[in-house]
mmCIF file of C-alpha atoms in Angstrom:
data_model
loop_
_atom_site.group_PDB
_atom_site.id
_atom_site.type_symbol
_atom_site.label_atom_id
_atom_site.label_comp_id
_atom_site.label_asym_id
_atom_site.label_seq_id
_atom_site.Cartn_x
_atom_site.Cartn_y
_atom_site.Cartn_z
ATOM 1 C CA ASN A 1 -28.557 27.738 -39.433
ATOM 2 C CA ALA A 2 -27.936 24.728 -41.708
ATOM 3 C CA GLY A 3 -25.109 26.230 -43.805
ATOM 4 C CA VAL A 4 -24.816 24.626 -47.271
ATOM 5 C CA THR A 5 -27.122 21.737 -47.917
ATOM 6 C CA GLN A 6 -26.755 19.384 -50.827
ATOM 7 C CA THR A 7 -29.202 16.724 -51.984
ATOM 8 C CA PRO A 8 -29.074 13.889 -52.669
ATOM 9 C CA LYS A 9 -26.043 12.453 -50.869
ATOM 10 C CA PHE A 10 -25.735 9.484 -53.222
ATOM 11 C CA GLN A 11 -27.020 8.866 -56.725
ATOM 12 C CA VAL A 12 -26.636 6.213 -59.410
ATOM 13 C CA LEU A 13 -27.573 7.141 -62.982
ATOM 14 C CA LYS A 14 -27.619 5.289 -66.249
ATOM 15 C CA THR A 15 -25.735 6.729 -69.171
ATOM 16 C CA GLY A 16 -27.905 9.273 -70.974
ATOM 17 C CA GLN A 17 -30.168 10.089 -67.986
ATOM 18 C CA SER A 18 -30.548 13.608 -66.755
ATOM 19 C CA MET A 19 -30.773 14.845 -63.189
ATOM 20 C CA THR A 20 -30.401 17.887 -60.999
ATOM 21 C CA LEU A 21 -28.195 18.157 -57.984
ATOM 22 C CA GLN A 22 -29.614 20.512 -55.435
ATOM 23 C CA CYS A 23 -27.726 23.106 -53.411
ATOM 24 C CA ALA A 24 -29.178 25.553 -50.901
ATOM 25 C CA GLN A 25 -27.576 27.898 -48.435
ATOM 26 C CA ASP A 26 -29.154 29.905 -45.679
ATOM 27 C CA MET A 27 -26.299 32.373 -44.983
ATOM 28 C CA ASN A 28 -27.389 35.065 -47.588
ATOM 29 C CA HIS A 29 -24.147 34.514 -49.469
ATOM 30 C CA GLU A 30 -23.808 36.122 -52.887
ATOM 31 C CA TYR A 31 -21.152 33.739 -54.261
ATOM 32 C CA MET A 32 -21.944 30.104 -54.981
ATOM 33 C CA SER A 33 -19.961 27.462 -56.888
ATOM 34 C CA TRP A 34 -20.030 23.885 -57.977
ATOM 35 C CA TYR A 35 -16.931 21.652 -57.913
ATOM 36 C CA ARG A 36 -16.225 18.080 -58.794
ATOM 37 C CA GLN A 37 -13.639 16.071 -56.869
ATOM 38 C CA ASP A 38 -11.759 13.242 -58.549
ATOM 39 C CA PRO A 39 -8.919 11.184 -57.057
ATOM 40 C CA GLY A 40 -5.536 12.913 -57.484
ATOM 41 C CA MET A 41 -7.045 15.959 -59.143
ATOM 42 C CA GLY A 42 -8.289 18.017 -56.254
ATOM 43 C CA LEU A 43 -11.468 20.053 -56.753
ATOM 44 C CA ARG A 44 -12.198 21.526 -60.126
ATOM 45 C CA LEU A 45 -14.653 24.387 -60.648
ATOM 46 C CA ILE A 46 -17.620 23.610 -62.883
ATOM 47 C CA HIS A 47 -19.773 26.707 -62.712
ATOM 48 C CA TYR A 48 -20.053 29.619 -60.377
ATOM 49 C CA SER A 49 -22.394 32.526 -59.623
ATOM 50 C CA VAL A 50 -21.704 35.953 -58.138
ATOM 51 C CA GLY A 51 -25.373 36.641 -57.420
ATOM 52 C CA ALA A 52 -28.913 35.896 -58.404
ATOM 53 C CA GLY A 53 -29.300 35.844 -62.125
ATOM 54 C CA ILE A 54 -25.552 35.778 -62.780
ATOM 55 C CA THR A 55 -23.600 32.606 -63.681
ATOM 56 C CA ASP A 56 -20.386 31.791 -65.462
ATOM 57 C CA GLN A 57 -18.278 28.815 -66.477
ATOM 58 C CA GLY A 58 -15.437 27.351 -64.524
ATOM 59 C CA GLU A 59 -12.680 24.947 -65.563
ATOM 60 C CA VAL A 60 -14.835 21.983 -66.527
ATOM 61 C CA PRO A 61 -18.317 23.186 -67.562
ATOM 62 C CA ASN A 62 -19.125 20.780 -70.417
ATOM 63 C CA GLY A 63 -22.124 18.554 -69.806
ATOM 64 C CA TYR A 64 -23.470 20.701 -66.980
ATOM 65 C CA ASN A 65 -25.957 23.595 -66.723
ATOM 66 C CA VAL A 66 -26.679 25.967 -63.858
ATOM 67 C CA SER A 67 -29.103 28.740 -63.074
ATOM 68 C CA ARG A 68 -29.459 31.087 -60.107
ATOM 69 C CA SER A 69 -32.987 32.380 -59.726
ATOM 70 C CA THR A 70 -32.694 33.080 -55.996
ATOM 71 C CA THR A 71 -29.833 33.910 -53.619
ATOM 72 C CA GLU A 72 -30.431 30.722 -51.707
ATOM 73 C CA ASP A 73 -30.432 28.062 -54.460
ATOM 74 C CA PHE A 74 -27.890 27.002 -57.044
ATOM 75 C CA PRO A 75 -28.903 23.746 -58.762
ATOM 76 C CA LEU A 76 -26.535 21.828 -61.082
ATOM 77 C CA ARG A 77 -28.105 19.965 -63.987
ATOM 78 C CA LEU A 78 -26.566 17.053 -65.802
ATOM 79 C CA LEU A 79 -28.052 17.070 -69.269
ATOM 80 C CA SER A 80 -27.129 13.548 -70.451
ATOM 81 C CA ALA A 81 -25.053 11.673 -67.902
ATOM 82 C CA ALA A 82 -21.811 10.013 -69.009
ATOM 83 C CA PRO A 83 -19.519 7.602 -67.096
ATOM 84 C CA SER A 84 -16.888 10.390 -67.085
ATOM 85 C CA GLN A 85 -19.190 12.396 -64.804
ATOM 86 C CA THR A 86 -18.798 9.768 -62.042
ATOM 87 C CA SER A 87 -17.403 11.939 -59.247
ATOM 88 C CA VAL A 88 -18.056 13.573 -55.952
ATOM 89 C CA TYR A 89 -19.760 16.961 -56.380
ATOM 90 C CA PHE A 90 -19.445 19.781 -53.916
ATOM 91 C CA CYS A 91 -21.394 23.024 -53.682
ATOM 92 C CA ALA A 92 -19.792 26.013 -51.872
ATOM 93 C CA SER A 93 -20.881 29.475 -50.959
ATOM 94 C CA SER A 94 -19.118 32.554 -49.676
ATOM 95 C CA TYR A 95 -20.193 35.979 -48.411
ATOM 96 C CA ARG A 96 -18.102 38.041 -50.773
ATOM 97 C CA ARG A 97 -15.077 37.717 -53.017
ATOM 98 C CA ASN A 98 -12.111 35.977 -51.598
ATOM 99 C CA THR A 99 -13.504 35.056 -48.256
ATOM 100 C CA GLU A 100 -14.134 31.767 -46.661
ATOM 101 C CA ALA A 101 -15.979 29.299 -48.812
ATOM 102 C CA PHE A 102 -18.373 27.005 -46.963
ATOM 103 C CA PHE A 103 -18.798 23.601 -48.525
ATOM 104 C CA GLY A 104 -21.701 21.191 -48.438
ATOM 105 C CA GLN A 105 -21.332 17.547 -47.547
ATOM 106 C CA GLY A 106 -21.107 16.478 -51.184
ATOM 107 C CA THR A 107 -23.033 14.289 -53.598
ATOM 108 C CA ARG A 108 -21.462 11.039 -54.736
ATOM 109 C CA LEU A 109 -22.634 10.367 -58.235
ATOM 110 C CA THR A 110 -22.037 7.142 -60.188
ATOM 111 C CA VAL A 111 -22.959 6.882 -63.856
ATOM 112 C CA VAL A 112 -23.154 3.339 -65.157
ATOM 113 C CA GLN B 1 -2.875 22.495 -67.125
ATOM 114 C CA GLN B 2 -3.178 22.636 -63.356
ATOM 115 C CA GLN B 3 -3.126 26.192 -62.111
ATOM 116 C CA VAL B 4 -1.898 25.296 -58.639
ATOM 117 C CA LYS B 5 0.633 22.511 -58.102
ATOM 118 C CA GLN B 6 0.802 20.789 -54.750
ATOM 119 C CA SER B 7 3.292 18.430 -53.163
ATOM 120 C CA PRO B 8 3.772 15.959 -51.682
ATOM 121 C CA GLN B 9 0.854 13.733 -52.622
ATOM 122 C CA SER B 10 1.078 11.958 -49.275
ATOM 123 C CA LEU B 11 2.936 12.570 -46.043
ATOM 124 C CA ILE B 12 3.611 10.493 -42.967
ATOM 125 C CA VAL B 13 4.691 12.337 -39.837
ATOM 126 C CA GLN B 14 5.254 11.220 -36.258
ATOM 127 C CA LYS B 15 3.164 12.718 -33.495
ATOM 128 C CA GLY B 16 4.789 15.996 -32.383
ATOM 129 C CA GLY B 17 6.557 16.463 -35.659
ATOM 130 C CA ILE B 18 6.253 19.201 -38.298
ATOM 131 C CA SER B 19 4.141 18.628 -41.390
ATOM 132 C CA ILE B 20 5.030 20.744 -44.465
ATOM 133 C CA ILE B 21 3.011 20.931 -47.631
ATOM 134 C CA ASN B 22 4.074 23.076 -50.597
ATOM 135 C CA CYS B 23 2.164 24.763 -53.417
ATOM 136 C CA ALA B 24 3.201 26.774 -56.459
ATOM 137 C CA TYR B 25 1.254 28.864 -58.908
ATOM 138 C CA GLU B 26 1.804 30.757 -62.136
ATOM 139 C CA ASN B 27 -1.037 33.265 -62.411
ATOM 140 C CA THR B 28 0.011 36.567 -60.869
ATOM 141 C CA ALA B 29 -3.686 37.669 -60.765
ATOM 142 C CA PHE B 30 -4.314 35.318 -57.855
ATOM 143 C CA ASP B 31 -4.864 37.363 -54.738
ATOM 144 C CA TYR B 32 -6.187 34.983 -52.102
ATOM 145 C CA PHE B 33 -4.570 31.778 -50.961
ATOM 146 C CA PRO B 34 -6.544 29.522 -48.602
ATOM 147 C CA TRP B 35 -5.783 26.075 -47.263
ATOM 148 C CA TYR B 36 -8.614 23.575 -46.754
ATOM 149 C CA GLN B 37 -8.759 20.449 -44.623
ATOM 150 C CA GLN B 38 -10.933 17.556 -45.547
ATOM 151 C CA PHE B 39 -11.875 14.476 -43.576
ATOM 152 C CA PRO B 40 -13.208 11.325 -45.318
ATOM 153 C CA GLY B 41 -16.873 11.741 -46.319
ATOM 154 C CA LYS B 42 -16.972 15.451 -45.519
ATOM 155 C CA GLY B 43 -16.674 18.673 -47.477
ATOM 156 C CA PRO B 44 -13.492 20.779 -47.268
ATOM 157 C CA ALA B 45 -13.337 23.254 -44.434
ATOM 158 C CA LEU B 46 -11.209 26.416 -44.354
ATOM 159 C CA LEU B 47 -8.086 26.007 -42.174
ATOM 160 C CA ILE B 48 -6.211 29.227 -42.788
ATOM 161 C CA ALA B 49 -5.780 31.790 -45.568
ATOM 162 C CA ILE B 50 -3.330 34.496 -46.632
ATOM 163 C CA ARG B 51 -3.307 37.421 -48.996
ATOM 164 C CA PRO B 52 -0.197 38.298 -51.029
ATOM 165 C CA ASP B 53 0.568 41.465 -49.069
ATOM 166 C CA VAL B 54 1.908 39.472 -46.089
ATOM 167 C CA SER B 55 4.639 36.835 -46.034
ATOM 168 C CA GLU B 56 3.442 34.756 -43.124
ATOM 169 C CA LYS B 57 0.231 34.068 -41.213
ATOM 170 C CA LYS B 58 0.027 31.972 -38.083
ATOM 171 C CA GLU B 59 -3.051 30.565 -36.400
ATOM 172 C CA GLY B 60 -2.330 28.239 -33.503
ATOM 173 C CA ARG B 61 -0.233 25.307 -34.749
ATOM 174 C CA PHE B 62 -0.873 26.202 -38.398
ATOM 175 C CA THR B 63 1.299 28.661 -40.359
ATOM 176 C CA ILE B 64 1.205 29.769 -44.015
ATOM 177 C CA SER B 65 4.468 31.011 -45.501
ATOM 178 C CA PHE B 66 4.066 32.973 -48.710
ATOM 179 C CA ASN B 67 6.797 33.867 -51.214
ATOM 180 C CA LYS B 68 5.307 36.262 -53.802
ATOM 181 C CA SER B 69 8.417 36.473 -55.965
ATOM 182 C CA ALA B 70 8.786 32.692 -56.160
ATOM 183 C CA LYS B 71 4.992 32.240 -56.538
ATOM 184 C CA GLN B 72 5.019 29.644 -53.834
ATOM 185 C CA PHE B 73 3.295 29.106 -50.541
ATOM 186 C CA SER B 74 3.359 26.428 -47.925
ATOM 187 C CA LEU B 75 1.467 25.133 -44.904
ATOM 188 C CA HIS B 76 3.351 24.171 -41.780
ATOM 189 C CA ILE B 77 1.636 22.203 -39.041
ATOM 190 C CA MET B 78 3.591 22.316 -35.822
ATOM 191 C CA ASP B 79 3.289 19.604 -33.149
ATOM 192 C CA SER B 80 1.299 17.434 -35.508
ATOM 193 C CA GLN B 81 -1.395 15.302 -33.873
ATOM 194 C CA PRO B 82 -3.203 12.156 -35.001
ATOM 195 C CA GLY B 83 -6.385 14.292 -35.223
ATOM 196 C CA ASP B 84 -4.654 16.303 -37.953
ATOM 197 C CA SER B 85 -4.727 13.234 -40.250
ATOM 198 C CA ALA B 86 -6.745 14.399 -43.229
ATOM 199 C CA THR B 87 -6.333 15.577 -46.787
ATOM 200 C CA TYR B 88 -5.150 19.128 -47.212
ATOM 201 C CA PHE B 89 -5.737 21.303 -50.262
ATOM 202 C CA CYS B 90 -4.141 24.532 -51.170
ATOM 203 C CA ALA B 91 -6.062 26.918 -53.385
ATOM 204 C CA ALA B 92 -5.789 30.319 -55.111
ATOM 205 C CA SER B 93 -8.449 32.621 -56.398
ATOM 206 C CA ASP B 94 -8.599 35.445 -58.872
ATOM 207 C CA ASN B 95 -10.549 38.635 -59.328
ATOM 208 C CA PHE B 96 -13.689 36.727 -60.263
ATOM 209 C CA ASN B 97 -13.684 34.589 -57.088
ATOM 210 C CA LYS B 98 -12.790 31.521 -59.174
ATOM 211 C CA PHE B 99 -10.899 29.063 -56.984
ATOM 212 C CA TYR B 100 -8.272 26.740 -58.291
ATOM 213 C CA PHE B 101 -7.286 23.873 -56.009
ATOM 214 C CA GLY B 102 -4.154 21.790 -55.747
ATOM 215 C CA SER B 103 -4.366 18.057 -56.105
ATOM 216 C CA GLY B 104 -4.354 17.411 -52.363
ATOM 217 C CA THR B 105 -1.903 15.990 -49.768
ATOM 218 C CA LYS B 106 -3.031 13.088 -47.592
ATOM 219 C CA LEU B 107 -1.459 13.559 -44.184
ATOM 220 C CA ASN B 108 -1.109 10.614 -41.760
ATOM 221 C CA VAL B 109 0.108 11.461 -38.281
ATOM 222 C CA LYS B 110 1.404 8.373 -36.498
ATOM 223 C CA PRO B 111 0.782 8.186 -32.751
#
């Protein structure tokens, strides 16, 4: 039982490049979310999903896309990376509404 | 505008002392209030959580106090230990399971 797995752990991108951050969970959780963590700002919700095929925007969705084709996977796509997207990204999953969210180890992204 | 406001930003406590972190919110639709603990290089992990129908919840040395009328909640860490040194985040979630986090409190427990 691996929990929530994020890949890669570190990534450096050039401005304008695109990439996908991977997130997978093996706990059969319906709810999955993506957050970014910036110093002094806590974690901010980017996108979330309440089940396969269902996604919605969080607080800071601009510049990011998501899809949820399976229960296990919830990838986050950066369409055209900008320096403002330099951050640590966390994926989380939970079994149902308002229960414990399990977080991955994070992806540290630097856009130069 | 930050939905959940957390204070203090940092806290230094002596071993054996009490650590207190406070949070306030505005949205009365929030119905779940967890606290997360994060160590450097790791993802946050749930510490303790409360729902608005109770005013206090205790788990070991950790207690959440919840004041629904004031829209405030706080984390108390009794008998603080050096191993408790970490960053703590309060959070609140709404009907759609959207979580809003406070800005974090970096706790340093001095031996």
